[in-house]
Short mmCIF file of C-alpha atoms in Angstrom, two decimals:
data_model
loop_
_atom_site.label_atom_id
_atom_site.label_comp_id
_atom_site.label_asym_id
_atom_site.label_seq_id
_atom_site.Cartn_x
_atom_site.Cartn_y
_atom_site.Cartn_z
CA MET A 1 15.81 94.92 25.50
CA GLU A 2 16.64 97.32 28.33
CA GLN A 3 14.09 98.36 30.93
CA THR A 4 13.95 101.86 29.42
CA ASP A 5 12.51 100.33 26.24
CA ILE A 6 9.45 99.00 28.07
CA MET A 7 6.31 100.97 27.24
CA LEU A 8 3.88 98.70 29.10
CA LYS A 9 4.54 96.09 31.77
CA ILE A 10 1.75 94.04 33.36
CA GLU A 11 2.67 91.70 36.21
CA ASP A 12 0.52 89.05 37.89
CA LEU A 13 -2.71 90.92 37.11
CA GLY A 14 -5.97 89.76 38.69
CA VAL A 15 -9.39 91.20 37.79
CA TRP A 16 -12.80 90.10 39.08
CA TYR A 17 -16.39 90.73 38.05
CA GLY A 18 -17.95 90.40 41.49
CA PRO A 19 -17.20 86.81 42.56
CA ILE A 20 -16.05 85.77 39.07
CA CYS A 21 -12.33 85.85 38.30
CA ALA A 22 -11.90 87.14 34.73
CA ILE A 23 -8.11 87.65 34.78
CA LYS A 24 -5.64 85.74 36.94
CA HIS A 25 -1.85 85.90 36.91
CA ALA A 26 -1.71 87.71 33.55
CA SER A 27 1.68 89.19 32.66
CA LEU A 28 3.05 90.81 29.51
CA GLU A 29 5.43 93.45 28.22
CA VAL A 30 5.22 95.78 25.24
CA HIS A 31 8.42 97.51 24.15
CA LYS A 32 8.60 100.84 22.36
CA GLY A 33 8.02 100.51 18.62
CA GLU A 34 6.61 96.98 18.80
CA ILE A 35 3.39 95.44 17.61
CA VAL A 36 2.45 92.81 20.19
CA ALA A 37 -0.44 90.39 19.72
CA LEU A 38 -2.62 89.30 22.63
CA LEU A 39 -4.28 86.08 21.49
CA GLY A 40 -7.08 84.02 22.95
CA SER A 41 -10.49 82.62 22.19
CA ASN A 42 -13.72 84.47 22.89
CA GLY A 43 -14.01 84.83 26.67
CA ALA A 44 -10.28 84.37 27.34
CA GLY A 45 -10.06 87.79 28.97
CA LYS A 46 -8.53 89.92 26.22
CA SER A 47 -11.08 92.76 26.42
CA THR A 48 -10.99 92.64 30.21
CA LEU A 49 -7.23 93.13 30.09
CA VAL A 50 -7.56 96.08 27.70
CA ASN A 51 -10.23 97.69 29.89
CA SER A 52 -8.03 97.19 32.94
CA ILE A 53 -5.12 99.01 31.30
CA ILE A 54 -7.25 102.12 30.72
CA GLY A 55 -8.84 101.98 34.16
CA LEU A 56 -12.37 100.98 33.21
CA LEU A 57 -11.91 97.88 35.36
CA ARG A 58 -9.88 97.75 38.57
CA ALA A 59 -7.28 95.09 39.27
CA LYS A 60 -7.45 93.37 42.65
CA GLN A 61 -3.90 92.11 42.35
CA GLY A 62 -0.76 92.80 40.35
CA SER A 63 0.40 95.96 38.63
CA ILE A 64 0.20 97.90 35.36
CA VAL A 65 3.19 100.14 34.64
CA TYR A 66 3.07 102.43 31.62
CA ASP A 67 6.17 104.33 30.47
CA GLY A 68 7.72 103.86 33.90
CA VAL A 69 4.65 105.02 35.87
CA ASP A 70 2.36 102.74 37.87
CA ILE A 71 -1.17 103.38 36.53
CA THR A 72 -2.88 100.43 38.26
CA LYS A 73 -5.14 102.75 40.26
CA ALA A 74 -5.12 105.81 37.98
CA LYS A 75 -8.31 107.35 36.61
CA THR A 76 -9.25 106.61 33.00
CA GLU A 77 -9.06 110.28 32.02
CA THR A 78 -5.55 110.55 33.44
CA ILE A 79 -4.46 107.40 31.61
CA ILE A 80 -5.82 108.64 28.28
CA GLN A 81 -4.20 112.05 28.76
CA SER A 82 -0.86 110.36 29.45
CA GLY A 83 -0.79 108.99 25.91
CA ILE A 84 -2.72 105.71 25.72
CA SER A 85 -5.43 105.46 23.08
CA VAL A 86 -7.86 102.62 22.52
CA VAL A 87 -9.90 101.26 19.64
CA PRO A 88 -12.58 99.35 21.56
CA GLU A 89 -14.32 96.19 20.48
CA GLY A 90 -17.30 97.31 18.39
CA ARG A 91 -15.41 100.51 17.38
CA GLY A 92 -17.29 102.83 19.77
CA MET A 93 -18.49 105.15 17.04
CA LEU A 94 -20.88 108.00 17.84
CA SER A 95 -23.04 107.15 14.86
CA ASP A 96 -25.15 110.35 14.82
CA MET A 97 -22.04 112.53 14.73
CA THR A 98 -20.02 113.22 11.60
CA VAL A 99 -16.63 111.72 10.81
CA MET A 100 -15.05 115.10 11.59
CA GLU A 101 -16.82 115.36 14.96
CA ASN A 102 -15.65 111.86 15.92
CA LEU A 103 -12.08 112.83 15.04
CA GLN A 104 -12.37 116.04 17.07
CA LEU A 105 -13.42 113.97 20.07
CA GLY A 106 -10.26 111.87 19.65
CA ALA A 107 -8.15 114.99 20.13
CA TYR A 108 -10.23 116.38 23.02
CA HIS A 109 -7.95 115.33 25.88
CA HIS A 110 -4.70 116.18 24.08
CA LYS A 111 -2.82 119.40 23.38
CA VAL A 112 -2.04 118.81 19.73
CA ASP A 113 -2.00 120.71 16.45
CA PHE A 114 -5.38 119.41 15.32
CA GLN A 115 -5.10 120.42 11.66
CA LYS A 116 -1.64 118.91 11.35
CA ASN A 117 -2.81 115.67 12.96
CA LEU A 118 -5.98 115.66 10.88
CA ASP A 119 -3.86 115.84 7.72
CA PHE A 120 -1.82 112.95 9.12
CA VAL A 121 -4.98 110.85 9.62
CA TYR A 122 -6.18 111.68 6.11
CA GLU A 123 -2.77 110.66 4.71
CA TYR A 124 -3.29 107.12 6.01
CA PHE A 125 -7.08 107.02 5.60
CA PRO A 126 -7.95 109.19 2.56
CA ILE A 127 -11.50 107.78 2.50
CA LEU A 128 -12.17 109.62 5.77
CA LYS A 129 -11.47 112.95 4.10
CA LYS A 130 -14.04 112.14 1.44
CA ARG A 131 -16.52 111.14 4.14
CA GLN A 132 -15.66 113.85 6.69
CA TRP A 133 -19.14 115.46 6.71
CA GLN A 134 -21.05 112.16 6.65
CA LYS A 135 -22.51 110.73 9.83
CA ALA A 136 -20.34 107.91 11.16
CA GLY A 137 -23.32 105.56 11.17
CA THR A 138 -23.57 105.75 7.37
CA LEU A 139 -20.05 104.35 6.85
CA SER A 140 -19.33 100.74 5.98
CA GLY A 141 -17.89 98.49 8.68
CA GLY A 142 -14.38 98.82 7.30
CA GLU A 143 -14.66 102.60 7.06
CA GLN A 144 -15.92 102.76 10.63
CA GLN A 145 -12.91 100.78 11.78
CA MET A 146 -10.64 103.19 9.91
CA LEU A 147 -12.41 106.07 11.65
CA ALA A 148 -11.93 104.37 15.02
CA ILE A 149 -8.19 104.06 14.34
CA GLY A 150 -8.04 107.63 13.03
CA ARG A 151 -9.73 108.85 16.21
CA ALA A 152 -7.18 106.89 18.26
CA ILE A 153 -4.09 108.26 16.49
CA ILE A 154 -5.13 111.90 16.14
CA GLY A 155 -4.02 112.63 19.72
CA ASP A 156 -0.41 111.44 19.11
CA PRO A 157 -0.58 108.40 21.42
CA LYS A 158 2.52 106.70 22.79
CA LEU A 159 0.63 103.41 23.01
CA MET A 160 -2.37 102.14 21.04
CA LEU A 161 -4.64 99.38 22.32
CA LEU A 162 -6.70 97.67 19.61
CA ASP A 163 -9.47 95.31 20.71
CA GLU A 164 -10.77 92.78 18.16
CA LEU A 165 -9.78 94.87 15.16
CA SER A 166 -10.90 92.31 12.56
CA LEU A 167 -14.32 91.62 14.08
CA ALA A 168 -17.11 91.59 11.44
CA LEU A 169 -14.82 92.87 8.68
CA SER A 170 -14.30 91.40 5.22
CA PRO A 171 -10.90 89.75 4.61
CA ALA A 172 -9.98 92.57 2.19
CA TYR A 173 -10.62 95.26 4.81
CA VAL A 174 -8.75 93.25 7.45
CA ASP A 175 -5.67 93.08 5.20
CA THR A 176 -5.88 96.79 4.39
CA ILE A 177 -6.13 97.85 8.03
CA PHE A 178 -3.35 95.56 9.26
CA LYS A 179 -1.05 96.85 6.53
CA ILE A 180 -1.78 100.42 7.64
CA LEU A 181 -0.93 99.50 11.23
CA LYS A 182 2.41 98.11 10.07
CA ARG A 183 3.03 101.35 8.16
CA LEU A 184 2.23 103.41 11.26
CA ARG A 185 4.78 101.41 13.23
CA ALA A 186 7.45 101.52 10.51
CA GLU A 187 7.02 105.16 9.46
CA LYS A 188 5.88 106.82 12.69
CA GLY A 189 7.21 104.54 15.41
CA PHE A 190 3.81 103.64 16.87
CA THR A 191 3.65 101.09 19.69
CA ILE A 192 0.66 98.77 19.47
CA LEU A 193 -0.94 96.08 21.64
CA LEU A 194 -3.34 94.08 19.51
CA ALA A 195 -5.98 91.98 21.31
CA GLU A 196 -7.22 89.76 18.53
CA GLN A 197 -9.19 86.55 18.02
CA ASN A 198 -7.87 86.22 14.45
CA ALA A 199 -4.58 84.69 15.57
CA ARG A 200 -3.22 84.01 12.09
CA LYS A 201 -3.61 87.60 10.95
CA ALA A 202 -2.39 89.06 14.25
CA LEU A 203 0.79 86.97 14.27
CA GLN A 204 1.42 87.74 10.60
CA TYR A 205 1.74 91.44 11.43
CA SER A 206 3.16 91.34 14.97
CA ASP A 207 6.67 91.15 16.40
CA ARG A 208 5.78 89.12 19.49
CA GLY A 209 2.71 87.57 21.03
CA TYR A 210 1.08 86.33 24.23
CA VAL A 211 -1.62 83.68 24.53
CA LEU A 212 -4.31 84.24 27.15
CA ASP A 213 -6.40 81.26 28.28
CA LEU A 214 -9.08 81.56 30.98
CA GLY A 215 -7.58 84.87 32.02
CA GLU A 216 -4.03 83.59 32.42
CA THR A 217 -0.93 84.08 30.28
CA VAL A 218 -0.04 80.57 29.15
CA LEU A 219 2.41 81.20 26.30
CA GLU A 220 4.62 83.96 24.94
CA GLY A 221 7.25 84.36 22.25
CA LYS A 222 8.20 85.78 18.89
CA ALA A 223 5.29 85.87 16.47
CA SER A 224 7.08 83.51 14.08
CA ASP A 225 7.69 81.00 16.88
CA LEU A 226 4.07 81.12 18.04
CA MET A 227 2.90 80.63 14.46
CA ASN A 228 4.82 77.34 14.41
CA ASP A 229 3.92 76.25 17.95
CA PRO A 230 1.84 73.03 17.92
CA TYR A 231 -0.50 74.27 20.69
CA VAL A 232 -1.17 77.57 18.92
CA GLN A 233 -1.66 75.79 15.60
CA ALA A 234 -4.15 73.35 17.10
CA ALA A 235 -6.05 75.83 19.26
CA TYR A 236 -6.05 79.01 17.16
CA LEU A 237 -4.82 78.40 13.61
CA GLY A 238 -6.95 75.40 12.72
CA THR A 239 -3.99 73.27 11.65
#
């Protein structure tokens, strides 16, 4: 692909928690319209990488370029306003607020037609329309994850970051949500970076993937190739 197709480019990233190196020499690319999986075991640095992209953690080395602009040192608010949305690990629901109020917060930093985008969210997640006046904390885990995704897409993002999407969800809900993500990409052209411990499911629905180990990119390739890679099979697929 040409350089103009690159939505996100991370090169030689290094992130520290005090004296502890959490990310070292991490590099990846996400092209427009792709679903890219970021794989790794618990503690590999996936969430750290996601938080670095949106400016919650600062890189000490390397660069993060989004849609042609270096955002390595940009403020989180500026990054979100520029069109990056995130579904954080644990969903980040405001449990005492209603479904509608959580969705309104998702559109807060963006100049969008809220009603039009709300209808769009309800098209993909009709259960949220039925639950719109319920408090988010009363939803099931799967419904909360749908709300988290709805909140992320209501601002018309150019790039979505999804952190541990399948965590604590039933297999049925995981399948449903991944199928919706694939629909969003196919029908609306969404670009998605998926940080996911469930390697089998992530690769099943992704175009390409990267493997992160101890904060370093150790493998990359087409999702189908990674699925058949002996190292990936042994380390992440249980085969």
